[in-house]
Short mmCIF file of C-alpha atoms in Angstrom, two decimals:
data_model
loop_
_atom_site.label_atom_id
_atom_site.label_comp_id
_atom_site.label_asym_id
_atom_site.label_seq_id
_atom_site.Cartn_x
_atom_site.Cartn_y
_atom_site.Cartn_z
CA MET A 1103 -40.48 27.22 17.23
CA ARG A 1104 -40.16 23.53 18.08
CA ILE A 1105 -41.89 22.23 21.20
CA ASN A 1106 -42.19 18.98 23.13
CA ILE A 1107 -45.57 18.31 24.75
CA GLN A 1108 -45.66 15.48 27.27
CA PHE A 1109 -48.92 13.51 27.66
CA LYS A 1110 -50.48 10.37 29.05
CA ASP A 1111 -51.09 8.08 26.10
CA ARG A 1112 -54.69 7.43 25.05
CA VAL A 1113 -56.54 7.10 21.76
CA GLY A 1114 -56.95 10.41 19.93
CA ILE A 1115 -54.89 12.61 22.26
CA ALA A 1116 -52.37 13.59 19.57
CA HIS A 1117 -55.23 14.68 17.28
CA GLU A 1118 -56.74 16.78 20.09
CA ILE A 1119 -53.40 18.53 20.76
CA LEU A 1120 -52.97 19.39 17.07
CA ALA A 1121 -56.54 20.72 17.03
CA VAL A 1122 -55.56 23.25 19.74
CA LEU A 1123 -52.83 24.64 17.46
CA ALA A 1124 -55.19 24.68 14.49
CA ARG A 1125 -57.79 26.73 16.43
CA ARG A 1126 -55.06 29.28 17.18
CA GLY A 1127 -54.19 29.49 13.45
CA LEU A 1128 -50.66 28.10 13.89
CA ASN A 1129 -49.24 26.31 10.88
CA VAL A 1130 -47.52 22.99 11.67
CA VAL A 1131 -44.72 21.78 9.35
CA GLY A 1132 -43.54 18.75 11.33
CA VAL A 1133 -44.99 16.31 13.84
CA GLU A 1134 -43.36 13.33 15.56
CA VAL A 1135 -45.26 11.19 18.03
CA ASP A 1136 -43.28 9.01 20.42
CA PRO A 1137 -45.44 8.40 23.53
CA PRO A 1138 -45.37 9.93 26.05
CA ASN A 1139 -44.11 12.82 23.88
CA ILE A 1140 -45.37 14.67 20.84
CA TYR A 1141 -42.88 16.90 19.03
CA ILE A 1142 -44.25 19.78 16.95
CA ASP A 1143 -42.48 22.20 14.60
CA SER A 1144 -44.52 25.39 14.10
CA PRO A 1145 -42.58 28.33 12.58
CA GLU A 1146 -45.38 30.79 13.52
CA LEU A 1147 -45.29 29.89 17.23
CA LEU A 1148 -43.41 32.55 19.22
CA GLU A 1149 -42.09 32.43 22.75
CA PHE A 1150 -44.60 34.92 24.21
CA MET A 1151 -47.44 32.62 23.05
CA LEU A 1152 -46.28 29.70 25.17
CA PRO A 1153 -48.14 30.54 28.43
CA SER A 1154 -51.51 30.84 26.70
CA LEU A 1155 -50.80 27.74 24.60
CA GLN A 1156 -50.05 25.85 27.81
CA GLU A 1157 -53.42 26.93 29.25
CA ASP A 1158 -55.29 25.81 26.11
CA CYS A 1159 -53.49 22.46 26.05
CA GLN A 1160 -54.31 21.90 29.71
CA GLN A 1161 -57.93 21.64 28.66
CA VAL A 1162 -57.03 18.37 26.91
CA ARG A 1163 -57.15 15.50 29.35
CA GLY A 1164 -53.70 13.95 29.96
CA VAL A 1165 -51.52 16.82 28.67
CA GLY A 1166 -48.48 17.76 30.77
CA VAL A 1167 -45.81 20.46 30.44
CA ILE A 1168 -44.58 22.08 27.23
CA LYS A 1169 -40.82 22.41 26.61
CA VAL A 1170 -38.98 24.31 23.89
CA MET A 1171 -36.62 22.28 21.69
CA ASP A 1172 -33.75 23.29 19.46
CA ILE A 1173 -34.29 20.59 16.81
CA MET A 1174 -36.78 17.82 16.04
CA PRO A 1175 -35.62 14.36 17.21
CA GLY A 1176 -36.06 12.81 13.77
CA ILE A 1177 -33.98 15.51 12.12
CA ARG A 1178 -31.32 15.19 14.85
CA ARG A 1179 -31.22 11.44 14.30
CA ARG A 1180 -30.90 11.87 10.53
CA LEU A 1181 -28.15 14.49 10.87
CA ASN A 1182 -26.23 12.26 13.28
CA LEU A 1183 -26.63 9.31 10.93
CA ASP A 1184 -25.48 11.36 7.93
CA THR A 1185 -22.45 12.58 9.89
CA MET A 1186 -21.57 9.08 11.04
CA MET A 1187 -21.80 7.76 7.49
CA ALA A 1188 -19.71 10.64 6.17
CA VAL A 1189 -16.83 10.16 8.63
CA MET A 1190 -16.67 6.35 8.33
CA GLU A 1191 -13.53 5.38 6.45
CA ASP A 1192 -14.94 1.99 5.44
CA PRO A 1193 -17.42 1.91 2.53
CA VAL A 1194 -20.98 1.21 3.74
CA LEU A 1195 -23.92 0.24 1.51
CA ALA A 1196 -27.56 -0.26 2.56
CA ILE A 1197 -29.78 -2.32 0.26
CA ASP A 1198 -33.51 -3.08 0.21
CA ALA A 1199 -35.18 -6.48 -0.10
CA SER A 1200 -34.64 -6.55 -3.87
CA GLY A 1201 -30.93 -5.74 -3.62
CA ARG A 1202 -31.16 -2.13 -4.77
CA LEU A 1203 -29.01 0.45 -3.00
CA VAL A 1204 -30.88 2.90 -0.80
CA ILE A 1205 -27.97 4.46 1.14
CA ALA A 1206 -24.26 4.76 0.37
CA ASN A 1207 -21.69 6.69 2.38
CA ALA A 1208 -19.01 9.00 1.01
CA ALA A 1209 -16.28 6.34 1.26
CA ALA A 1210 -18.27 3.94 -0.94
CA ALA A 1211 -19.00 6.69 -3.47
CA ALA A 1212 -15.32 7.64 -3.61
CA VAL A 1213 -14.22 4.06 -4.35
CA ALA A 1214 -16.99 3.60 -6.93
CA GLY A 1215 -16.09 6.89 -8.60
CA LEU A 1216 -19.66 8.20 -8.39
CA ASP A 1217 -21.58 10.65 -6.24
CA GLU A 1218 -23.82 9.19 -3.54
CA ALA A 1219 -27.04 9.97 -5.39
CA SER A 1220 -25.88 8.26 -8.60
CA LEU A 1221 -24.60 5.26 -6.68
CA CYS A 1222 -28.00 4.79 -5.02
CA GLN A 1223 -29.62 4.47 -8.45
CA LYS A 1224 -27.90 1.13 -9.01
CA SER A 1225 -28.45 -2.44 -7.86
CA LEU A 1226 -25.84 -4.31 -5.85
CA SER A 1227 -24.86 -6.51 -8.80
CA GLN A 1228 -24.08 -3.36 -10.80
CA VAL A 1229 -21.80 -2.03 -8.06
CA LEU A 1230 -19.88 -5.10 -6.88
CA ASP A 1231 -17.66 -6.97 -9.35
CA ASP A 1232 -19.04 -10.32 -8.19
CA ALA A 1233 -21.55 -12.13 -10.39
CA GLY A 1234 -24.38 -13.63 -8.41
CA ILE A 1235 -23.68 -11.84 -5.13
CA GLN A 1236 -27.05 -10.05 -5.17
CA GLU A 1237 -29.05 -13.24 -5.76
CA GLU A 1238 -26.98 -15.12 -3.19
CA LEU A 1239 -27.68 -12.46 -0.56
CA ILE A 1240 -31.43 -12.49 -1.18
CA CYS A 1241 -31.63 -16.31 -1.19
CA SER A 1242 -29.75 -16.49 2.11
CA GLY A 1243 -32.14 -14.05 3.77
CA PHE A 1244 -29.29 -11.51 3.93
CA ARG A 1245 -27.36 -13.79 6.26
CA MET A 1246 -23.95 -14.46 4.80
CA PRO A 1247 -20.51 -15.02 6.39
CA THR A 1248 -17.71 -12.57 5.72
CA ARG A 1249 -16.39 -12.93 2.19
CA GLU A 1250 -14.19 -11.07 -0.25
CA VAL A 1251 -15.75 -8.88 -2.93
CA ASN A 1252 -14.51 -6.25 -5.36
CA LEU A 1253 -15.78 -2.68 -5.64
CA ASN A 1254 -14.60 -0.92 -8.77
CA GLY A 1255 -11.74 -3.44 -9.02
CA GLU A 1256 -10.52 -2.99 -5.45
CA PRO A 1257 -10.69 -5.96 -3.02
CA PHE A 1258 -12.71 -5.68 0.20
CA PHE A 1259 -13.99 -8.01 2.89
CA MET A 1260 -17.76 -7.67 3.19
CA ASP A 1261 -19.67 -8.00 6.47
CA VAL A 1262 -23.46 -8.39 6.12
CA THR A 1263 -25.92 -7.18 8.79
CA PRO A 1264 -29.60 -8.00 8.03
CA VAL A 1265 -32.26 -5.29 8.46
CA SER A 1266 -35.51 -6.73 9.87
CA GLU A 1267 -39.02 -5.43 10.35
CA PRO A 1268 -39.95 -3.96 13.77
CA GLN A 1269 -40.82 -6.49 16.43
CA ASP A 1270 -44.52 -5.66 16.44
CA SER A 1271 -44.86 -6.41 12.71
CA ASP A 1272 -46.32 -9.61 11.31
CA LEU A 1273 -43.38 -9.81 8.89
CA ALA A 1274 -40.94 -9.99 11.79
CA GLN A 1275 -42.82 -12.94 13.20
CA LEU A 1276 -42.20 -14.73 9.90
CA GLY A 1277 -38.46 -14.04 10.24
CA ARG A 1278 -38.21 -12.00 7.04
CA SER A 1279 -35.52 -9.42 6.46
CA VAL A 1280 -36.21 -6.34 4.37
CA GLY A 1281 -32.64 -5.60 3.37
CA ALA A 1282 -29.14 -5.40 4.78
CA VAL A 1283 -26.26 -3.09 5.62
CA LEU A 1284 -22.99 -4.09 3.93
CA THR A 1285 -19.71 -2.92 5.45
CA LEU A 1286 -16.60 -3.26 3.28
CA HIS A 1287 -13.17 -3.53 4.92
CA ALA A 1288 -10.06 -2.88 2.84
CA PRO A 1289 -7.08 -5.19 3.54
CA THR A 1290 -4.95 -2.20 4.54
CA ARG A 1291 -7.59 -1.17 7.09
CA ILE A 1292 -7.48 -4.68 8.55
CA GLY A 1293 -3.70 -4.41 8.71
CA GLY A 1294 -3.99 -1.08 10.50
CA ARG A 1295 -6.26 -2.58 13.13
CA LEU A 1296 -3.91 -5.51 13.66
CA HIS A 1297 -1.04 -3.06 14.07
CA ALA A 1298 -3.03 -1.02 16.61
CA LEU A 1299 -3.85 -4.12 18.64
CA GLN A 1300 -0.32 -5.50 18.59
CA HIS A 1301 1.50 -2.22 19.20
CA SER A 1302 -0.86 -0.26 21.42
CA GLU A 1303 2.06 1.07 23.50
CA GLY A 1304 3.63 2.72 20.49
CA SER A 1305 7.20 2.48 19.24
CA GLY A 1306 10.36 4.54 19.15
CA PHE A 1307 13.99 4.45 20.19
CA HIS A 1308 13.10 5.50 23.73
CA PHE A 1309 11.67 2.00 24.22
CA ILE A 1310 15.19 0.58 23.79
CA ILE A 1311 16.52 0.84 27.33
CA GLY A 1312 20.23 1.51 27.79
CA GLU A 1313 22.75 4.32 27.95
CA SER A 1314 25.89 2.32 27.23
CA GLU A 1315 28.23 3.49 24.52
CA GLN A 1316 27.13 0.60 22.30
CA ILE A 1317 23.42 1.41 22.57
CA ARG A 1318 23.97 5.14 22.06
CA ALA A 1319 25.94 4.41 18.89
CA LEU A 1320 23.27 1.97 17.73
CA LYS A 1321 20.46 4.51 18.23
CA THR A 1322 22.41 7.16 16.33
CA ARG A 1323 23.03 4.85 13.39
CA ALA A 1324 19.48 3.45 13.48
CA ALA A 1325 17.97 6.95 13.38
CA ARG A 1326 19.78 7.57 10.11
CA VAL A 1327 18.90 4.17 8.67
CA ALA A 1328 15.23 4.40 9.66
CA ILE A 1329 14.44 7.35 7.39
CA VAL A 1330 15.91 5.66 4.31
CA ASP A 1331 13.13 3.77 2.52
CA ALA A 1332 15.12 0.64 1.64
CA PRO A 1333 15.33 -2.96 2.92
CA LEU A 1334 16.99 -3.31 6.31
CA LEU A 1335 18.68 -6.39 7.80
CA ILE A 1336 19.09 -6.59 11.58
CA THR A 1337 21.47 -9.19 12.96
CA GLY A 1338 22.24 -10.22 16.50
CA GLU A 1339 22.01 -13.06 18.96
CA THR A 1340 18.68 -14.48 20.07
CA GLY A 1341 16.97 -12.35 22.71
CA THR A 1342 18.83 -9.11 22.06
CA GLY A 1343 15.72 -7.16 20.96
CA LYS A 1344 15.89 -7.17 17.17
CA GLU A 1345 12.12 -6.89 16.80
CA LEU A 1346 12.05 -3.92 19.19
CA LEU A 1347 14.70 -2.21 17.05
CA ALA A 1348 12.68 -2.94 13.90
CA GLN A 1349 9.56 -1.40 15.48
CA ALA A 1350 11.56 1.66 16.50
CA CYS A 1351 12.89 2.13 12.95
CA HIS A 1352 9.33 1.89 11.59
CA GLY A 1353 8.05 4.30 14.25
CA VAL A 1354 10.35 7.14 13.15
CA SER A 1355 10.12 6.47 9.41
CA ALA A 1356 7.81 8.12 6.89
CA ARG A 1357 5.68 4.95 7.10
CA SER A 1358 4.97 5.31 10.83
CA SER A 1359 1.25 5.97 10.32
CA ALA A 1360 0.87 2.75 8.28
CA PRO A 1361 0.81 -0.83 9.62
CA PHE A 1362 3.84 -2.70 10.99
CA LEU A 1363 3.14 -6.42 10.63
CA GLU A 1364 5.52 -9.25 11.43
CA LEU A 1365 6.01 -12.91 10.56
CA ASN A 1366 8.33 -15.32 12.36
CA CYS A 1367 9.70 -17.45 9.52
CA ALA A 1368 10.77 -20.17 11.96
CA ALA A 1369 7.33 -20.53 13.55
CA LEU A 1370 5.34 -21.76 10.54
CA PRO A 1371 5.79 -24.51 7.95
CA GLU A 1372 6.45 -23.45 4.36
CA SER A 1373 2.83 -23.72 3.17
CA LEU A 1374 1.39 -21.68 6.03
CA ALA A 1375 4.14 -19.07 5.83
CA GLU A 1376 3.40 -18.63 2.12
CA SER A 1377 -0.33 -18.09 2.72
CA GLU A 1378 0.41 -15.68 5.59
CA LEU A 1379 2.68 -13.57 3.42
CA PHE A 1380 0.88 -13.66 0.06
CA GLY A 1381 -2.71 -14.61 0.98
CA TYR A 1382 -4.94 -16.99 -0.94
CA MET A 1383 -8.13 -17.14 -2.98
CA SER A 1384 -11.33 -18.93 -2.04
CA GLY A 1385 -10.95 -22.69 -2.59
CA ALA A 1386 -7.19 -22.43 -3.21
CA PHE A 1387 -6.59 -25.45 -0.99
CA THR A 1388 -8.42 -27.73 1.43
CA GLY A 1389 -9.47 -25.76 4.47
CA ALA A 1390 -9.08 -22.37 2.79
CA GLN A 1391 -11.36 -19.69 4.22
CA ARG A 1392 -14.37 -19.01 2.01
CA GLY A 1393 -13.90 -15.75 0.19
CA GLY A 1394 -10.12 -15.89 0.45
CA LYS A 1395 -7.73 -14.08 2.75
CA PRO A 1396 -5.26 -11.23 2.21
CA GLY A 1397 -1.63 -11.75 3.16
CA LEU A 1398 0.63 -9.57 5.26
CA PHE A 1399 2.04 -7.78 2.22
CA GLU A 1400 -1.46 -6.75 1.15
CA MET A 1401 -2.59 -5.71 4.64
CA ALA A 1402 0.60 -3.73 5.26
CA ASP A 1403 0.40 -1.75 2.01
CA GLY A 1404 2.14 1.56 2.64
CA GLY A 1405 3.77 0.25 5.80
CA THR A 1406 6.41 -2.25 6.92
CA VAL A 1407 6.62 -6.05 7.03
CA PHE A 1408 9.09 -7.48 9.54
CA LEU A 1409 10.42 -10.94 8.69
CA ASP A 1410 11.95 -12.38 11.84
CA GLU A 1411 14.37 -15.31 11.62
CA ILE A 1412 14.71 -14.82 7.86
CA GLY A 1413 17.49 -17.41 7.86
CA GLU A 1414 14.88 -20.12 8.50
CA MET A 1415 12.91 -19.32 5.32
CA SER A 1416 12.79 -22.14 2.76
CA LEU A 1417 14.51 -21.76 -0.62
CA TYR A 1418 11.08 -21.85 -2.34
CA LEU A 1419 9.81 -18.89 -0.33
CA GLN A 1420 13.13 -17.12 -0.76
CA ALA A 1421 12.56 -17.21 -4.53
CA LYS A 1422 9.03 -15.78 -4.17
CA LEU A 1423 10.27 -13.08 -1.80
CA LEU A 1424 13.05 -12.14 -4.22
CA ARG A 1425 10.54 -11.68 -7.04
CA PHE A 1426 8.40 -9.51 -4.79
CA LEU A 1427 11.39 -7.35 -3.84
CA ASN A 1428 12.15 -6.80 -7.52
CA ASP A 1429 8.86 -5.10 -8.47
CA GLY A 1430 6.52 -5.14 -5.46
CA LYS A 1431 4.13 -7.54 -7.23
CA PHE A 1432 2.85 -10.94 -6.17
CA ARG A 1433 -0.02 -13.35 -6.74
CA ARG A 1434 -2.23 -14.81 -4.07
CA ILE A 1435 -2.22 -18.58 -3.84
CA GLY A 1436 -4.75 -19.84 -6.39
CA SER A 1437 -4.96 -16.54 -8.28
CA ASP A 1438 -3.66 -15.50 -11.70
CA LYS A 1439 -4.07 -11.80 -10.91
CA GLU A 1440 -1.06 -9.77 -9.85
CA VAL A 1441 -1.33 -7.45 -6.86
CA LYS A 1442 1.06 -4.53 -6.47
CA VAL A 1443 1.77 -3.04 -3.05
CA ASN A 1444 4.29 -0.67 -1.52
CA VAL A 1445 5.88 -2.05 1.63
CA ARG A 1446 9.29 -1.85 3.26
CA ILE A 1447 10.94 -5.12 4.25
CA ILE A 1448 12.84 -5.28 7.54
CA SER A 1449 14.34 -8.70 8.25
CA ALA A 1450 16.24 -10.10 11.19
CA THR A 1451 18.26 -13.20 11.98
CA HIS A 1452 20.65 -14.60 14.57
CA ARG A 1453 22.32 -16.77 11.95
CA ASN A 1454 25.35 -16.03 9.77
CA LEU A 1455 23.73 -15.44 6.39
CA ARG A 1456 27.06 -15.09 4.59
CA LYS A 1457 28.05 -18.56 5.75
CA MET A 1458 24.61 -19.89 4.75
CA VAL A 1459 25.10 -18.41 1.27
CA GLN A 1460 28.43 -20.22 0.95
CA GLU A 1461 26.76 -23.46 2.05
CA GLY A 1462 23.88 -23.01 -0.42
CA ALA A 1463 21.25 -22.70 2.31
CA PHE A 1464 20.40 -19.07 1.49
CA ARG A 1465 20.12 -17.36 -1.88
CA GLU A 1466 22.98 -14.99 -2.55
CA ASP A 1467 20.84 -12.63 -4.67
CA LEU A 1468 18.24 -12.41 -1.91
CA PHE A 1469 20.91 -11.73 0.70
CA TYR A 1470 22.12 -8.68 -1.20
CA ARG A 1471 18.55 -7.43 -1.69
CA LEU A 1472 17.81 -7.70 2.03
CA ASN A 1473 21.17 -6.36 3.21
CA VAL A 1474 20.90 -2.91 1.61
CA LEU A 1475 21.00 -1.39 5.10
CA HIS A 1476 22.36 -3.21 8.12
CA LEU A 1477 22.20 -2.90 11.90
CA GLU A 1478 23.89 -5.13 14.48
CA MET A 1479 22.15 -5.54 17.85
CA PRO A 1480 24.87 -5.99 20.50
CA ALA A 1481 24.72 -8.86 22.97
CA LEU A 1482 23.87 -7.99 26.56
CA ARG A 1483 27.28 -9.14 27.84
CA GLU A 1484 28.89 -6.57 25.52
CA ARG A 1485 27.06 -3.70 27.28
CA PRO A 1486 27.23 -4.47 31.02
CA ASP A 1487 26.29 -0.88 31.88
CA ASP A 1488 22.75 -1.62 30.66
CA ILE A 1489 22.17 -4.75 32.74
CA LEU A 1490 21.03 -3.05 35.94
CA PRO A 1491 18.80 -0.42 34.26
CA LEU A 1492 17.14 -3.21 32.29
CA ALA A 1493 16.76 -5.33 35.43
CA ARG A 1494 15.10 -2.45 37.31
CA HIS A 1495 12.75 -1.86 34.38
CA PHE A 1496 11.75 -5.52 34.32
CA ILE A 1497 11.35 -5.52 38.11
CA GLU A 1498 8.83 -2.65 37.92
CA ARG A 1499 6.92 -4.41 35.15
CA ALA A 1500 6.95 -7.78 36.92
CA CYS A 1501 5.84 -6.25 40.24
CA THR A 1502 2.96 -4.50 38.49
CA GLN A 1503 1.94 -7.72 36.78
CA ALA A 1504 2.19 -9.70 40.02
CA GLN A 1505 0.41 -6.91 41.95
CA LYS A 1506 3.28 -6.56 44.41
CA PRO A 1507 5.12 -3.52 45.80
CA VAL A 1508 8.16 -2.62 43.72
CA CYS A 1509 11.22 -4.58 44.85
CA ARG A 1510 14.86 -3.62 44.63
CA LEU A 1511 18.19 -5.43 44.27
CA ASN A 1512 20.86 -5.51 46.96
CA SER A 1513 24.55 -5.19 46.10
CA ALA A 1514 25.08 -8.96 45.90
CA ALA A 1515 22.20 -9.36 43.45
CA CYS A 1516 23.50 -6.48 41.35
CA ALA A 1517 26.96 -8.03 41.28
CA ALA A 1518 25.54 -11.41 40.27
CA LEU A 1519 23.53 -9.88 37.42
CA VAL A 1520 26.49 -7.91 36.08
CA ALA A 1521 28.83 -10.90 36.29
CA ASN A 1522 26.57 -13.30 34.40
CA HIS A 1523 27.43 -14.16 30.78
CA TRP A 1524 23.75 -13.91 29.66
CA PRO A 1525 23.71 -16.33 26.72
CA GLY A 1526 19.96 -15.62 26.37
CA ASN A 1527 20.55 -11.85 26.44
CA VAL A 1528 17.75 -9.41 27.37
CA ARG A 1529 15.04 -12.07 27.09
CA GLN A 1530 16.90 -14.27 29.59
CA LEU A 1531 17.33 -11.33 31.97
CA GLN A 1532 13.61 -10.57 31.78
CA ASN A 1533 12.74 -14.19 32.57
CA VAL A 1534 15.15 -14.32 35.51
CA VAL A 1535 13.67 -11.16 37.01
CA PHE A 1536 10.10 -12.32 36.47
CA ARG A 1537 10.73 -15.66 38.16
CA ALA A 1538 12.47 -13.99 41.08
CA ILE A 1539 9.60 -11.54 41.61
CA THR A 1540 7.02 -14.31 41.29
CA MET A 1541 8.66 -16.75 43.69
CA SER A 1542 10.16 -14.41 46.30
CA ASP A 1543 8.26 -12.62 49.08
CA GLN A 1544 11.19 -10.31 49.88
CA ARG A 1545 11.13 -6.58 49.19
CA VAL A 1546 14.91 -6.71 48.62
CA LEU A 1547 16.17 -9.35 46.21
CA ASP A 1548 19.44 -11.11 47.04
CA ALA A 1549 21.73 -13.06 44.73
CA ALA A 1550 20.29 -16.25 46.25
CA ASP A 1551 16.83 -15.29 44.97
CA LEU A 1552 18.20 -14.97 41.46
CA ASP A 1553 20.19 -18.19 41.74
CA TRP A 1554 17.15 -20.06 42.99
CA ALA A 1555 14.92 -18.64 40.26
CA GLU A 1556 17.38 -19.25 37.42
CA GLY A 1557 19.20 -22.32 38.65
CA SER A 1558 22.77 -21.18 39.31
CA ILE A 1559 22.82 -17.94 37.35
CA THR A 1560 26.53 -17.45 38.10
CA ALA A 1561 27.59 -20.87 36.95
CA ASP A 1562 29.28 -19.45 33.88
CA VAL A 1563 31.39 -17.07 35.97
CA GLU A 1564 33.04 -19.83 37.93
CA ASN A 1565 32.44 -23.54 38.24
CA LEU A 1566 31.04 -23.28 41.76
CA ASP A 1567 29.81 -26.87 41.75
CA ALA A 1568 33.43 -27.91 42.18
CA ALA A 1569 34.00 -25.60 45.15
CA GLU A 1570 34.87 -27.29 48.40
CA ASN A 1571 32.91 -25.02 50.73
CA TRP A 1572 30.91 -21.78 51.00
CA ASP A 1573 33.89 -19.50 51.68
CA LEU A 1574 35.77 -20.77 48.66
CA SER A 1575 32.68 -20.34 46.48
CA VAL A 1576 32.20 -16.74 47.61
CA SER A 1577 35.89 -15.99 47.13
CA GLY A 1578 35.84 -17.45 43.64
CA PHE A 1579 32.82 -15.36 42.70
CA GLU A 1580 34.33 -12.14 44.12
CA ARG A 1581 37.63 -12.68 42.33
CA SER A 1582 35.93 -13.34 38.99
CA LEU A 1583 33.69 -10.33 39.37
CA LEU A 1584 36.54 -7.95 40.21
CA GLU A 1585 38.81 -9.30 37.47
CA LYS A 1586 36.04 -8.76 34.93
CA LEU A 1587 34.90 -5.28 35.98
CA TYR A 1588 38.11 -3.62 37.18
CA PRO A 1589 39.53 -3.09 33.64
CA GLN A 1590 36.33 -1.22 32.75
CA TYR A 1591 36.30 0.80 36.01
CA PRO A 1592 40.02 1.17 36.79
CA SER A 1593 39.84 2.69 40.28
CA SER A 1594 38.36 1.58 43.57
CA ARG A 1595 36.02 4.59 43.62
CA LYS A 1596 34.69 4.03 40.08
CA LEU A 1597 34.20 0.32 40.69
CA ALA A 1598 32.55 0.99 44.05
CA ALA A 1599 30.12 3.41 42.40
CA ARG A 1600 29.38 0.80 39.73
CA LEU A 1601 28.60 -1.87 42.33
CA ALA A 1602 26.86 0.52 44.76
CA THR A 1603 29.25 -0.16 47.67
CA SER A 1604 32.10 1.59 49.52
CA HIS A 1605 35.43 2.21 47.83
CA SER A 1606 37.32 1.03 50.94
CA MET A 1607 35.67 -2.38 50.67
CA ILE A 1608 36.58 -2.60 46.99
CA ALA A 1609 40.19 -1.58 47.74
CA THR A 1610 40.40 -4.26 50.43
CA LYS A 1611 39.06 -6.94 48.07
CA LEU A 1612 41.47 -5.90 45.31
CA ARG A 1613 44.41 -6.28 47.69
CA LYS A 1614 43.05 -9.59 49.02
CA TYR A 1615 42.95 -11.17 45.57
CA GLY A 1616 46.19 -9.60 44.35
CA ILE A 1617 44.58 -7.52 41.61
CA PRO A 1618 47.03 -4.66 40.91
CA GLN A 1619 45.49 -1.23 41.25
CA LYS A 1620 46.29 1.43 38.67
CA ARG A 1621 47.97 4.58 39.86
#
């Protein structure tokens, strides 16, 4: 039985408690003292003996109650530590002051190709493929910034946490460390964490809002394309949601559990884009991070790399990307060692790559390697049925962000949104809604709120600046709206349902502007 005896700390009290058990002939196999508790493991102690043991212990000054325990605290702590080490996916090594391994978890043993006991018989220099790392650690007092190392030929980023003497020790007062815990992070694990941070909401085709015929057809085609493990090119105007489509394709593919990392080729100069994609070695260039840095291809191994605005990539990087697509191999900047990874490339652009190929601005061979599979993201003006559902979605999001009650659109605002040409597509619609929610105090948004937020949102429907007065401006807008929507909803009832108004009002307006009604 294992018991916990509480006491008031004083010199010799633990010895006196153990003497009580010795006088009763009880063998003790484990003792832990952590004032105001002493934990005792005595296999010969039975439950019926507890009352009399309590009476005997009460004769010792300062002894309190006795409680039965299921397990000794030290054993519990060791079991918890062993379990934590076993389930950690990152390799972890603990070393003593001389650099010899004292603890290694299962992940480290698996990478090293040894069992944990054999691994702990080695020094750090025998385990890591990095000459001088052990001496460097000891000389630095086990305080070293994150750097890249190799374990059994595999690259890892190593974090060092010093292990110091307890605070009441003289050694601690001298600032000495007695070892360190080394945590090794694989590039793919770093990529997975980046993916989790950037895409915490998840991905899938249900995040693409819209029930228009165009979007339904796109989702059907994309679902087939997504499961094919080949390069995919997504084209479409700026702001249509190409990145969202790429994330959805990754989310339903066989690579969905691996990282999805993206690079905007238009956002970085050539040198930075190269280091972001392929990584670099320590000292490869001025300002390079000590220990080197893995690139997106390395961190996304097993997953997907999304290259946005691929049409903006320089011809030099196009050549390097083409070589990578040929065999999946690349070299970090400043390295002569080839790295092989398995990633899927999804690229996107708003530019006409075929025309760029003809002009010599884009490599023809790369175009055909990227365009194995193809999806076209339709412009917002081509799917007017999705404008209002998207607007309502953005209204809910904007109201939540602004901590306001959810607003709604009146019929005039709905008509203005549907009639707009939307050159900026979904991104422009989102910005218009956000500005309207931010700047308006109304629970019901009118067309004027949208106009004020956007700056004449309906200017592309009709040149209202040239209108002579308010009535003519309204008439011009109504005529343009009806002429645009009536062919798609060829009856007063259908069009009234689309614009959330009465069919009699629509019929009256159609007659007023001389728009022939279909029989």
